[in-house]
Each structure stands twice: as C-alpha cells, then as structure tokens.
Amino acid sequence: MGDMREIRNIVILTGAGISAESGIDTFRSEGGLWEQHRVEDVATPEAFARDPDLVLRFYDMRREAIQTKQPNKAHDALARLDSAWQGGLLIVTQNVDDLHERAGAKRLLHMHGEHLNAWCTACDIRVPWIASLIERPPCPVCGMQALRPDVVWFGEMPYGMDEIHAAVRNCDLFVSIGTSGAVYPAAGLVRIARDLGAQTLELNLEPSKGSPRFHEARHGPATVIVPAWVEEVLSGGG
Ligand code: OAD
C-alpha cells in the first residue's frame, strides 16, 4: 500500500467473509449457504412469489441465528478506524447481519438491506424486526399482512447506490474485505475507484475471483489481517 499521508478518503467494502469467524456461513464457500438452498429458491422476487413460506422460513432462520452471534476482531477494528479516522470514510457492507453496527461502526451503509428490518410492501415502510415473519404478522403501521425481509434479492436494486458511487468516486483508498467479487454491482466498485486513481487493496482469506482487480491483495483470516491493516493505517504507515 502507498504512503498513508496521501490518503484522506477511504471506502471499505465488506462481504460475508468478515462475519465468517463470528459463525455466520458465507455464501459460496464449501458448505456455504447457497449449497443448502439454491439461490433461485430463496433469494429472488420470483421465488418469493412462488413459495413465500420457503423464503420466509429461510430468512426467519437466518434472522434468529444472527441474534446469537457476536462481532469479531475484524468488525471491532473497522469500528475503531471509523471513530479515529479524521478524513472521509464509508463502510459499504453487502452483509445483512448487524455485526458492524454492534461493534460500533457509524459510517455504514447496508447495500443489500438488513435482516433485522422488515419491509411492508403495502405501505412501503421499513421497521426494525427481530421476530419471525412466517405467520404473516400485520404491519405495525398499516395493518396489512404484507411484510417481507428487507433484504435485496437478485434482480433488485441495491440500496444507496448514489451515495456509494459518490464515495467511491471520491476515495483515495478502496479496500475490499471478505468478499468473493462475484456479485455486481458491488464487485464493480473497485474498477470505478481504480480508474479514478485510488489505491486498491483486497483483504481476503484466499485469492478471490476479484483479486486481479486490486493493486495489492493480502490473504489470511479477517480477524488477523484486518486489525493489522487498521493499526497500520492509524499509525500512518503503509
Ligand atoms: P461469498 O460467500 O461469495 O464470499 C465470501 C468471501 O469471504 C470469499 O472470498 C472467502 O474466501 C472469504 N472468506 C471466508 N472466510 C473468511 C475469513 N475468515 N476471513 C476473510 N475472508 C474470508 O460472500 P459475498 O462476497 O459477501 O447477496 O457475497 C456477495 C453477495 O452474494 C451477498 O451479499 C449476497 C450473496 O448473494 C445478497 O443476498 C443480495
């Protein structure tokens, strides 16, 4: 990585790998989520229309599971960086768990939505939600039984793209943590940053599909390599 004195604005993209050591399955690794449930059976609007019980049960299970998990040292390190970094910073997470915010991160955007929110498709309100949805509870605002998980499914537009693009276009350093680089538009952000002159760094357990898109890649478990990188940034090294 270059000299940190040149770095003012940082964008950090995170994926399932940052939560892996908290005990939350990643999507594409062996034994990962999509192997037990085909993507098209659970994570598309068409699947929800065809078999809402299957989709709601799947997300109920996930919503319950994440409430038993804790942030790990990688989430903690990013929260520390967020509070200490004087320049611009945005953590863009593809994760729908709440471990970044439980670790204390503030400058955070959930581009794929949040497990702990429900979205009423009747009145378009989004409400915090920790219970199950399978019994079709009424929307607390309009009373309609039209709540769905507030997660972005394949074929739907991720949240916050304007804000994300603005931050990426302005960043001097783009860091990707624990993501396979398989899902767009998230996977394309590094290209935008790099084309505009930002330094780019990948932190991942192993070389990912996206590794060649980065100036530098460091490999290892997130709980080890993320805190080490954050210490480096905060000490002005690089
Ligand atoms: P993936 O499961 O595709 O990739 C997880 C990445 O994390 C892989 O590159 C692993 O090598 C890496 N990894 C695993 N354990 C790690 C560890 N302990 N430390 C560091 N890295 C580790 O998950 P995502 O890239 O997040 O979208 O998947 C992107 C999107 O695909 C998800 O947000 C989800 C899914 O479809 C939606 O649900 C809309």
PDB file of C-alpha atoms and ligand atoms in Angstrom:
ATOM      1  CA  MET A   1       0.000   0.000   0.000  1.00  0.00           C
ATOM      2  CA  GLY A   2       1.236   3.505  -0.728  1.00  0.00           C
ATOM      3  CA  ASP A   3       2.022   6.257   1.697  1.00  0.00           C
ATOM      4  CA  MET A   4      -0.908   6.892   4.043  1.00  0.00           C
ATOM      5  CA  ARG A   5      -0.140  10.628   4.002  1.00  0.00           C
ATOM      6  CA  GLU A   6      -1.733  10.703   0.551  1.00  0.00           C
ATOM      7  CA  ILE A   7      -4.903   9.071   1.820  1.00  0.00           C
ATOM      8  CA  ARG A   8      -7.809  11.135   3.018  1.00  0.00           C
ATOM      9  CA  ASN A   9     -10.995   9.383   1.908  1.00  0.00           C
ATOM     10  CA  ILE A  10     -11.462   5.661   2.424  1.00  0.00           C
ATOM     11  CA  VAL A  11     -14.195   3.326   1.193  1.00  0.00           C
ATOM     12  CA  ILE A  12     -14.340  -0.170   2.661  1.00  0.00           C
ATOM     13  CA  LEU A  13     -16.489  -2.831   1.020  1.00  0.00           C
ATOM     14  CA  THR A  14     -17.233  -5.834   3.223  1.00  0.00           C
ATOM     15  CA  GLY A  15     -18.748  -9.219   2.473  1.00  0.00           C
ATOM     16  CA  ALA A  16     -19.654 -12.462   4.177  1.00  0.00           C
ATOM     17  CA  GLY A  17     -16.006 -13.302   4.922  1.00  0.00           C
ATOM     18  CA  ILE A  18     -15.760 -10.636   7.627  1.00  0.00           C
ATOM     19  CA  SER A  19     -18.526 -12.353   9.594  1.00  0.00           C
ATOM     20  CA  ALA A  20     -17.332 -15.916   8.963  1.00  0.00           C
ATOM     21  CA  GLU A  21     -15.324 -16.106  12.185  1.00  0.00           C
ATOM     22  CA  SER A  22     -18.396 -14.928  14.098  1.00  0.00           C
ATOM     23  CA  GLY A  23     -20.016 -18.183  12.991  1.00  0.00           C
ATOM     24  CA  ILE A  24     -22.124 -16.896  10.114  1.00  0.00           C
ATOM     25  CA  ASP A  25     -21.849 -19.009   6.970  1.00  0.00           C
ATOM     26  CA  THR A  26     -20.522 -17.372   3.825  1.00  0.00           C
ATOM     27  CA  PHE A  27     -22.455 -17.867   0.620  1.00  0.00           C
ATOM     28  CA  ARG A  28     -20.106 -19.504  -1.832  1.00  0.00           C
ATOM     29  CA  SER A  29     -17.565 -21.424   0.220  1.00  0.00           C
ATOM     30  CA  GLU A  30     -17.914 -25.158   0.640  1.00  0.00           C
ATOM     31  CA  GLY A  31     -20.804 -25.869   2.971  1.00  0.00           C
ATOM     32  CA  GLY A  32     -21.882 -22.267   2.474  1.00  0.00           C
ATOM     33  CA  LEU A  33     -25.438 -21.153   2.302  1.00  0.00           C
ATOM     34  CA  TRP A  34     -26.186 -21.428  -1.338  1.00  0.00           C
ATOM     35  CA  GLU A  35     -25.302 -25.103  -1.282  1.00  0.00           C
ATOM     36  CA  GLN A  36     -28.023 -25.947   1.187  1.00  0.00           C
ATOM     37  CA  HIS A  37     -30.527 -23.730  -0.609  1.00  0.00           C
ATOM     38  CA  ARG A  38     -30.300 -22.909  -4.255  1.00  0.00           C
ATOM     39  CA  VAL A  39     -30.088 -19.152  -4.736  1.00  0.00           C
ATOM     40  CA  GLU A  40     -33.062 -19.094  -7.010  1.00  0.00           C
ATOM     41  CA  ASP A  41     -35.145 -20.927  -4.388  1.00  0.00           C
ATOM     42  CA  VAL A  42     -34.714 -18.269  -1.734  1.00  0.00           C
ATOM     43  CA  ALA A  43     -33.211 -15.022  -2.930  1.00  0.00           C
ATOM     44  CA  THR A  44     -35.314 -13.761  -5.788  1.00  0.00           C
ATOM     45  CA  PRO A  45     -38.671 -11.974  -6.008  1.00  0.00           C
ATOM     46  CA  GLU A  46     -39.869 -14.843  -8.239  1.00  0.00           C
ATOM     47  CA  ALA A  47     -39.060 -17.396  -5.534  1.00  0.00           C
ATOM     48  CA  PHE A  48     -40.974 -15.328  -3.010  1.00  0.00           C
ATOM     49  CA  ALA A  49     -43.998 -15.155  -5.308  1.00  0.00           C
ATOM     50  CA  ARG A  50     -43.857 -18.889  -5.982  1.00  0.00           C
ATOM     51  CA  ASP A  51     -43.141 -20.240  -2.487  1.00  0.00           C
ATOM     52  CA  PRO A  52     -43.342 -17.478   0.142  1.00  0.00           C
ATOM     53  CA  ASP A  53     -43.285 -19.969   3.033  1.00  0.00           C
ATOM     54  CA  LEU A  54     -39.933 -21.394   1.954  1.00  0.00           C
ATOM     55  CA  VAL A  55     -38.414 -17.941   1.581  1.00  0.00           C
ATOM     56  CA  LEU A  56     -39.841 -16.583   4.843  1.00  0.00           C
ATOM     57  CA  ARG A  57     -38.746 -19.689   6.758  1.00  0.00           C
ATOM     58  CA  PHE A  58     -35.232 -19.385   5.377  1.00  0.00           C
ATOM     59  CA  TYR A  59     -34.919 -15.740   6.384  1.00  0.00           C
ATOM     60  CA  ASP A  60     -36.595 -16.367   9.766  1.00  0.00           C
ATOM     61  CA  MET A  61     -33.892 -18.936  10.442  1.00  0.00           C
ATOM     62  CA  ARG A  62     -31.126 -16.546   9.459  1.00  0.00           C
ATOM     63  CA  ARG A  63     -32.642 -13.649  11.418  1.00  0.00           C
ATOM     64  CA  GLU A  64     -32.810 -15.804  14.532  1.00  0.00           C
ATOM     65  CA  ALA A  65     -29.276 -17.107  14.036  1.00  0.00           C
ATOM     66  CA  ILE A  66     -27.555 -13.749  13.730  1.00  0.00           C
ATOM     67  CA  GLN A  67     -29.014 -12.623  17.029  1.00  0.00           C
ATOM     68  CA  THR A  68     -26.901 -15.287  18.747  1.00  0.00           C
ATOM     69  CA  LYS A  69     -23.652 -14.148  17.063  1.00  0.00           C
ATOM     70  CA  GLN A  70     -21.128 -11.565  18.185  1.00  0.00           C
ATOM     71  CA  PRO A  71     -18.910  -9.119  16.291  1.00  0.00           C
ATOM     72  CA  ASN A  72     -15.322 -10.336  15.910  1.00  0.00           C
ATOM     73  CA  LYS A  73     -11.954  -8.582  15.951  1.00  0.00           C
ATOM     74  CA  ALA A  74     -12.290  -7.534  12.317  1.00  0.00           C
ATOM     75  CA  HIS A  75     -15.599  -5.738  12.973  1.00  0.00           C
ATOM     76  CA  ASP A  76     -14.047  -4.177  16.082  1.00  0.00           C
ATOM     77  CA  ALA A  77     -11.035  -2.943  14.153  1.00  0.00           C
ATOM     78  CA  LEU A  78     -13.182  -1.287  11.474  1.00  0.00           C
ATOM     79  CA  ALA A  79     -15.277   0.411  14.157  1.00  0.00           C
ATOM     80  CA  ARG A  80     -12.049   1.700  15.710  1.00  0.00           C
ATOM     81  CA  LEU A  81     -10.911   3.028  12.348  1.00  0.00           C
ATOM     82  CA  ASP A  82     -14.296   4.667  11.777  1.00  0.00           C
ATOM     83  CA  SER A  83     -14.144   6.551  15.074  1.00  0.00           C
ATOM     84  CA  ALA A  84     -10.488   7.543  14.768  1.00  0.00           C
ATOM     85  CA  TRP A  85     -10.202   8.428  11.084  1.00  0.00           C
ATOM     86  CA  GLN A  86     -10.452  12.175  10.532  1.00  0.00           C
ATOM     87  CA  GLY A  87     -10.934  12.015   6.789  1.00  0.00           C
ATOM     88  CA  GLY A  88     -13.869  10.667   4.806  1.00  0.00           C
ATOM     89  CA  LEU A  89     -14.794   7.068   5.414  1.00  0.00           C
ATOM     90  CA  LEU A  90     -17.658   4.821   4.382  1.00  0.00           C
ATOM     91  CA  ILE A  91     -18.110   1.147   5.172  1.00  0.00           C
ATOM     92  CA  VAL A  92     -20.289  -0.339   2.461  1.00  0.00           C
ATOM     93  CA  THR A  93     -21.406  -3.766   3.566  1.00  0.00           C
ATOM     94  CA  GLN A  94     -23.059  -6.456   1.497  1.00  0.00           C
ATOM     95  CA  ASN A  95     -23.874  -8.228   4.733  1.00  0.00           C
ATOM     96  CA  VAL A  96     -27.367  -8.224   6.131  1.00  0.00           C
ATOM     97  CA  ASP A  97     -26.211  -9.003   9.672  1.00  0.00           C
ATOM     98  CA  ASP A  98     -25.798  -6.180  12.179  1.00  0.00           C
ATOM     99  CA  LEU A  99     -22.306  -7.003  13.409  1.00  0.00           C
ATOM    100  CA  HIS A 100     -20.653  -3.835  12.068  1.00  0.00           C
ATOM    101  CA  GLU A 101     -23.054  -1.606  13.981  1.00  0.00           C
ATOM    102  CA  ARG A 102     -22.925  -3.766  17.106  1.00  0.00           C
ATOM    103  CA  ALA A 103     -19.145  -3.333  17.031  1.00  0.00           C
ATOM    104  CA  GLY A 104     -19.737   0.429  16.951  1.00  0.00           C
ATOM    105  CA  ALA A 105     -19.327   1.430  13.307  1.00  0.00           C
ATOM    106  CA  LYS A 106     -21.280   4.580  12.434  1.00  0.00           C
ATOM    107  CA  ARG A 107     -20.389   5.487   8.855  1.00  0.00           C
ATOM    108  CA  LEU A 108     -22.031   2.379   7.458  1.00  0.00           C
ATOM    109  CA  LEU A 109     -24.322   1.583   4.553  1.00  0.00           C
ATOM    110  CA  HIS A 110     -26.124  -1.764   4.092  1.00  0.00           C
ATOM    111  CA  MET A 111     -26.310  -2.067   0.322  1.00  0.00           C
ATOM    112  CA  HIS A 112     -28.104  -5.441   0.438  1.00  0.00           C
ATOM    113  CA  GLY A 113     -30.522  -4.495   3.212  1.00  0.00           C
ATOM    114  CA  GLU A 114     -30.780  -5.777   6.771  1.00  0.00           C
ATOM    115  CA  HIS A 115     -32.010  -8.988   8.371  1.00  0.00           C
ATOM    116  CA  LEU A 116     -33.312  -7.054  11.352  1.00  0.00           C
ATOM    117  CA  ASN A 117     -35.667  -4.924   9.281  1.00  0.00           C
ATOM    118  CA  ALA A 118     -38.987  -5.797   7.710  1.00  0.00           C
ATOM    119  CA  TRP A 119     -40.378  -4.009   4.692  1.00  0.00           C
ATOM    120  CA  CYS A 120     -44.105  -3.573   4.202  1.00  0.00           C
ATOM    121  CA  THR A 121     -44.857  -3.891   0.513  1.00  0.00           C
ATOM    122  CA  ALA A 122     -48.323  -2.385   1.095  1.00  0.00           C
ATOM    123  CA  CYS A 123     -47.346   0.944   2.702  1.00  0.00           C
ATOM    124  CA  ASP A 124     -43.606   0.879   1.843  1.00  0.00           C
ATOM    125  CA  ILE A 125     -42.498   1.428   5.440  1.00  0.00           C
ATOM    126  CA  ARG A 126     -39.381  -0.242   6.854  1.00  0.00           C
ATOM    127  CA  VAL A 127     -39.454  -1.225  10.523  1.00  0.00           C
ATOM    128  CA  PRO A 128     -36.973  -2.856  12.897  1.00  0.00           C
ATOM    129  CA  TRP A 129     -37.931  -6.530  13.175  1.00  0.00           C
ATOM    130  CA  ILE A 130     -36.420  -9.310  15.282  1.00  0.00           C
ATOM    131  CA  ALA A 131     -39.277 -11.827  15.350  1.00  0.00           C
ATOM    132  CA  SER A 132     -40.374 -14.231  12.627  1.00  0.00           C
ATOM    133  CA  LEU A 133     -42.407 -13.352   9.538  1.00  0.00           C
ATOM    134  CA  ILE A 134     -43.736 -16.778   8.607  1.00  0.00           C
ATOM    135  CA  GLU A 135     -47.055 -16.248  10.471  1.00  0.00           C
ATOM    136  CA  ARG A 136     -47.660 -13.120   8.357  1.00  0.00           C
ATOM    137  CA  PRO A 137     -47.793 -10.623  11.234  1.00  0.00           C
ATOM    138  CA  PRO A 138     -49.575  -7.360  10.391  1.00  0.00           C
ATOM    139  CA  CYS A 139     -47.536  -4.295   9.501  1.00  0.00           C
ATOM    140  CA  PRO A 140     -47.324  -2.150  12.673  1.00  0.00           C
ATOM    141  CA  VAL A 141     -48.095   0.928  10.575  1.00  0.00           C
ATOM    142  CA  CYS A 142     -50.844  -0.007   8.082  1.00  0.00           C
ATOM    143  CA  GLY A 143     -52.032  -3.345   9.472  1.00  0.00           C
ATOM    144  CA  MET A 144     -51.685  -5.212   6.184  1.00  0.00           C
ATOM    145  CA  GLN A 145     -50.108  -8.676   6.195  1.00  0.00           C
ATOM    146  CA  ALA A 146     -47.549  -7.622   3.625  1.00  0.00           C
ATOM    147  CA  LEU A 147     -44.208  -7.737   5.423  1.00  0.00           C
ATOM    148  CA  ARG A 148     -41.160  -9.232   3.733  1.00  0.00           C
ATOM    149  CA  PRO A 149     -37.495  -9.356   4.743  1.00  0.00           C
ATOM    150  CA  ASP A 150     -35.799  -6.047   3.975  1.00  0.00           C
ATOM    151  CA  VAL A 151     -33.036  -7.725   2.025  1.00  0.00           C
ATOM    152  CA  VAL A 152     -32.113  -7.115  -1.578  1.00  0.00           C
ATOM    153  CA  TRP A 153     -32.783 -10.132  -3.764  1.00  0.00           C
ATOM    154  CA  PHE A 154     -31.199 -10.993  -7.096  1.00  0.00           C
ATOM    155  CA  GLY A 155     -32.723  -8.791  -9.725  1.00  0.00           C
ATOM    156  CA  GLU A 156     -33.485  -5.996  -7.241  1.00  0.00           C
ATOM    157  CA  MET A 157     -31.612  -2.717  -6.991  1.00  0.00           C
ATOM    158  CA  PRO A 158     -29.161  -2.470  -4.071  1.00  0.00           C
ATOM    159  CA  TYR A 159     -29.700   0.372  -1.626  1.00  0.00           C
ATOM    160  CA  GLY A 160     -27.748   3.611  -1.538  1.00  0.00           C
ATOM    161  CA  MET A 161     -26.097   3.364  -4.958  1.00  0.00           C
ATOM    162  CA  ASP A 162     -25.924   7.143  -5.402  1.00  0.00           C
ATOM    163  CA  GLU A 163     -24.196   7.609  -2.067  1.00  0.00           C
ATOM    164  CA  ILE A 164     -21.917   4.640  -2.711  1.00  0.00           C
ATOM    165  CA  HIS A 165     -20.862   5.877  -6.141  1.00  0.00           C
ATOM    166  CA  ALA A 166     -20.194   9.370  -4.808  1.00  0.00           C
ATOM    167  CA  ALA A 167     -17.984   7.988  -2.021  1.00  0.00           C
ATOM    168  CA  VAL A 168     -16.160   5.609  -4.362  1.00  0.00           C
ATOM    169  CA  ARG A 169     -15.509   8.345  -6.909  1.00  0.00           C
ATOM    170  CA  ASN A 170     -14.047  10.497  -4.141  1.00  0.00           C
ATOM    171  CA  CYS A 171     -11.943   7.918  -2.369  1.00  0.00           C
ATOM    172  CA  ASP A 172      -8.164   7.698  -2.307  1.00  0.00           C
ATOM    173  CA  LEU A 173      -8.169   4.171  -0.969  1.00  0.00           C
ATOM    174  CA  PHE A 174     -10.656   1.406  -1.716  1.00  0.00           C
ATOM    175  CA  VAL A 175     -10.456  -1.709   0.441  1.00  0.00           C
ATOM    176  CA  SER A 176     -12.425  -4.892  -0.079  1.00  0.00           C
ATOM    177  CA  ILE A 177     -12.746  -7.317   2.827  1.00  0.00           C
ATOM    178  CA  GLY A 178     -14.080 -10.884   2.766  1.00  0.00           C
ATOM    179  CA  THR A 179     -15.990 -10.819  -0.465  1.00  0.00           C
ATOM    180  CA  SER A 180     -15.665 -13.142  -3.433  1.00  0.00           C
ATOM    181  CA  GLY A 181     -16.189 -10.419  -6.026  1.00  0.00           C
ATOM    182  CA  ALA A 182     -18.886 -12.498  -7.690  1.00  0.00           C
ATOM    183  CA  VAL A 183     -21.926 -10.272  -7.261  1.00  0.00           C
ATOM    184  CA  TYR A 184     -22.454  -6.980  -9.086  1.00  0.00           C
ATOM    185  CA  PRO A 185     -22.710  -4.048  -8.742  1.00  0.00           C
ATOM    186  CA  ALA A 186     -20.577  -4.432  -5.557  1.00  0.00           C
ATOM    187  CA  ALA A 187     -17.898  -6.341  -7.441  1.00  0.00           C
ATOM    188  CA  GLY A 188     -17.528  -3.490  -9.937  1.00  0.00           C
ATOM    189  CA  LEU A 189     -16.807  -0.745  -7.393  1.00  0.00           C
ATOM    190  CA  VAL A 190     -13.077  -1.447  -7.297  1.00  0.00           C
ATOM    191  CA  ARG A 191     -12.851  -0.742 -11.012  1.00  0.00           C
ATOM    192  CA  ILE A 192     -14.512   2.676 -10.613  1.00  0.00           C
ATOM    193  CA  ALA A 193     -12.188   3.599  -7.747  1.00  0.00           C
ATOM    194  CA  ARG A 194      -9.096   2.394  -9.554  1.00  0.00           C
ATOM    195  CA  ASP A 195      -9.929   4.094 -12.839  1.00  0.00           C
ATOM    196  CA  LEU A 196     -10.178   7.369 -10.930  1.00  0.00           C
ATOM    197  CA  GLY A 197      -6.773   6.924  -9.336  1.00  0.00           C
ATOM    198  CA  ALA A 198      -7.497   5.379  -5.942  1.00  0.00           C
ATOM    199  CA  GLN A 199      -5.231   2.795  -4.370  1.00  0.00           C
ATOM    200  CA  THR A 200      -6.983  -0.542  -4.075  1.00  0.00           C
ATOM    201  CA  LEU A 201      -6.427  -3.311  -1.559  1.00  0.00           C
ATOM    202  CA  GLU A 202      -8.056  -6.696  -1.078  1.00  0.00           C
ATOM    203  CA  LEU A 203      -8.110  -8.422   2.311  1.00  0.00           C
ATOM    204  CA  ASN A 204      -9.478 -11.944   1.988  1.00  0.00           C
ATOM    205  CA  LEU A 205      -8.895 -15.432   3.307  1.00  0.00           C
ATOM    206  CA  GLU A 206      -7.596 -16.561  -0.068  1.00  0.00           C
ATOM    207  CA  PRO A 207      -7.152 -15.100  -3.529  1.00  0.00           C
ATOM    208  CA  SER A 208     -10.675 -14.331  -4.766  1.00  0.00           C
ATOM    209  CA  LYS A 209     -12.164 -14.070  -8.197  1.00  0.00           C
ATOM    210  CA  GLY A 210     -11.739 -10.325  -7.825  1.00  0.00           C
ATOM    211  CA  SER A 211      -8.075 -10.330  -6.669  1.00  0.00           C
ATOM    212  CA  PRO A 212      -6.567  -9.355 -10.035  1.00  0.00           C
ATOM    213  CA  ARG A 213      -8.605  -6.137  -9.971  1.00  0.00           C
ATOM    214  CA  PHE A 214      -6.632  -4.810  -6.956  1.00  0.00           C
ATOM    215  CA  HIS A 215      -3.207  -3.189  -6.724  1.00  0.00           C
ATOM    216  CA  GLU A 216      -2.482  -5.307  -3.681  1.00  0.00           C
ATOM    217  CA  ALA A 217      -4.025  -8.356  -2.040  1.00  0.00           C
ATOM    218  CA  ARG A 218      -3.333  -9.718   1.435  1.00  0.00           C
ATOM    219  CA  HIS A 219      -4.569 -13.114   2.440  1.00  0.00           C
ATOM    220  CA  GLY A 220      -5.486 -14.583   5.806  1.00  0.00           C
ATOM    221  CA  PRO A 221      -8.361 -14.730   8.294  1.00  0.00           C
ATOM    222  CA  ALA A 222     -10.166 -11.409   8.680  1.00  0.00           C
ATOM    223  CA  THR A 223      -9.673 -11.382  12.467  1.00  0.00           C
ATOM    224  CA  VAL A 224      -5.907 -11.314  11.878  1.00  0.00           C
ATOM    225  CA  ILE A 225      -5.354  -9.264   8.725  1.00  0.00           C
ATOM    226  CA  VAL A 226      -7.994  -6.583   9.287  1.00  0.00           C
ATOM    227  CA  PRO A 227      -6.779  -5.449  12.750  1.00  0.00           C
ATOM    228  CA  ALA A 228      -3.185  -5.477  11.419  1.00  0.00           C
ATOM    229  CA  TRP A 229      -4.169  -3.276   8.459  1.00  0.00           C
ATOM    230  CA  VAL A 230      -6.147  -0.884  10.687  1.00  0.00           C
ATOM    231  CA  GLU A 231      -3.160  -0.473  13.022  1.00  0.00           C
ATOM    232  CA  GLU A 232      -1.015   0.283  10.018  1.00  0.00           C
ATOM    233  CA  VAL A 233      -3.422   2.936   8.729  1.00  0.00           C
ATOM    234  CA  LEU A 234      -3.848   4.582  12.129  1.00  0.00           C
ATOM    235  CA  SER A 235      -0.113   4.694  12.701  1.00  0.00           C
ATOM    236  CA  GLY A 236       0.277   6.419   9.326  1.00  0.00           C
ATOM    237  CA  GLY A 237       2.232   3.577   7.795  1.00  0.00           C
ATOM    238  CA  GLY A 238       1.595   1.740   4.604  1.00  0.00           C
TER     239      GLY A 238
HETATM  240  P1  OAD B   1     -19.154 -15.018  -0.657  1.00  0.00           P
HETATM  241  O1  OAD B   1     -19.570 -16.219   0.120  1.00  0.00           O
HETATM  242  O2  OAD B   1     -19.381 -15.040  -2.128  1.00  0.00           O
HETATM  243  O3  OAD B   1     -17.607 -14.746  -0.428  1.00  0.00           O
HETATM  244  C1  OAD B   1     -17.052 -14.743   0.857  1.00  0.00           C
HETATM  245  C2  OAD B   1     -15.562 -14.452   0.742  1.00  0.00           C
HETATM  246  O4  OAD B   1     -15.038 -14.402   2.061  1.00  0.00           O
HETATM  247  C3  OAD B   1     -14.762 -15.500  -0.031  1.00  0.00           C
HETATM  248  O5  OAD B   1     -13.904 -14.838  -0.942  1.00  0.00           O
HETATM  249  C4  OAD B   1     -13.948 -16.223   1.058  1.00  0.00           C
HETATM  250  O6  OAD B   1     -12.674 -16.614   0.619  1.00  0.00           O
HETATM  251  C5  OAD B   1     -13.824 -15.122   2.117  1.00  0.00           C
HETATM  252  N1  OAD B   1     -13.671 -15.612   3.491  1.00  0.00           N
HETATM  253  C6  OAD B   1     -14.196 -16.705   4.079  1.00  0.00           C
HETATM  254  N2  OAD B   1     -13.831 -16.784   5.362  1.00  0.00           N
HETATM  255  C7  OAD B   1     -13.045 -15.704   5.623  1.00  0.00           C
HETATM  256  C8  OAD B   1     -12.326 -15.223   6.762  1.00  0.00           C
HETATM  257  N3  OAD B   1     -12.375 -15.860   7.939  1.00  0.00           N
HETATM  258  N4  OAD B   1     -11.618 -14.082   6.647  1.00  0.00           N
HETATM  259  C9  OAD B   1     -11.566 -13.418   5.457  1.00  0.00           C
HETATM  260  N5  OAD B   1     -12.212 -13.824   4.356  1.00  0.00           N
HETATM  261  C10 OAD B   1     -12.938 -14.952   4.417  1.00  0.00           C
HETATM  262  O7  OAD B   1     -19.866 -13.764   0.019  1.00  0.00           O
HETATM  263  P2  OAD B   1     -20.059 -12.284  -0.542  1.00  0.00           P
HETATM  264  O8  OAD B   1     -18.949 -11.928  -1.460  1.00  0.00           O
HETATM  265  O9  OAD B   1     -20.349 -11.420   0.603  1.00  0.00           O
HETATM  266  O10 OAD B   1     -26.180 -11.014  -1.688  1.00  0.00           O
HETATM  267  O11 OAD B   1     -21.369 -12.453  -1.381  1.00  0.00           O
HETATM  268  C11 OAD B   1     -21.905 -11.316  -2.012  1.00  0.00           C
HETATM  269  C12 OAD B   1     -23.396 -11.393  -2.052  1.00  0.00           C
HETATM  270  O12 OAD B   1     -23.811 -12.635  -2.622  1.00  0.00           O
HETATM  271  C13 OAD B   1     -24.075 -11.394  -0.702  1.00  0.00           C
HETATM  272  O13 OAD B   1     -24.229 -10.099  -0.159  1.00  0.00           O
HETATM  273  C14 OAD B   1     -25.394 -11.989  -1.004  1.00  0.00           C
HETATM  274  C15 OAD B   1     -24.992 -13.093  -1.942  1.00  0.00           C
HETATM  275  O14 OAD B   1     -25.871 -13.369  -2.918  1.00  0.00           O
HETATM  276  C16 OAD B   1     -27.487 -10.928  -1.435  1.00  0.00           C
HETATM  277  O15 OAD B   1     -28.036 -11.613  -0.617  1.00  0.00           O
HETATM  278  C17 OAD B   1     -28.177  -9.895  -2.252  1.00  0.00           C
END
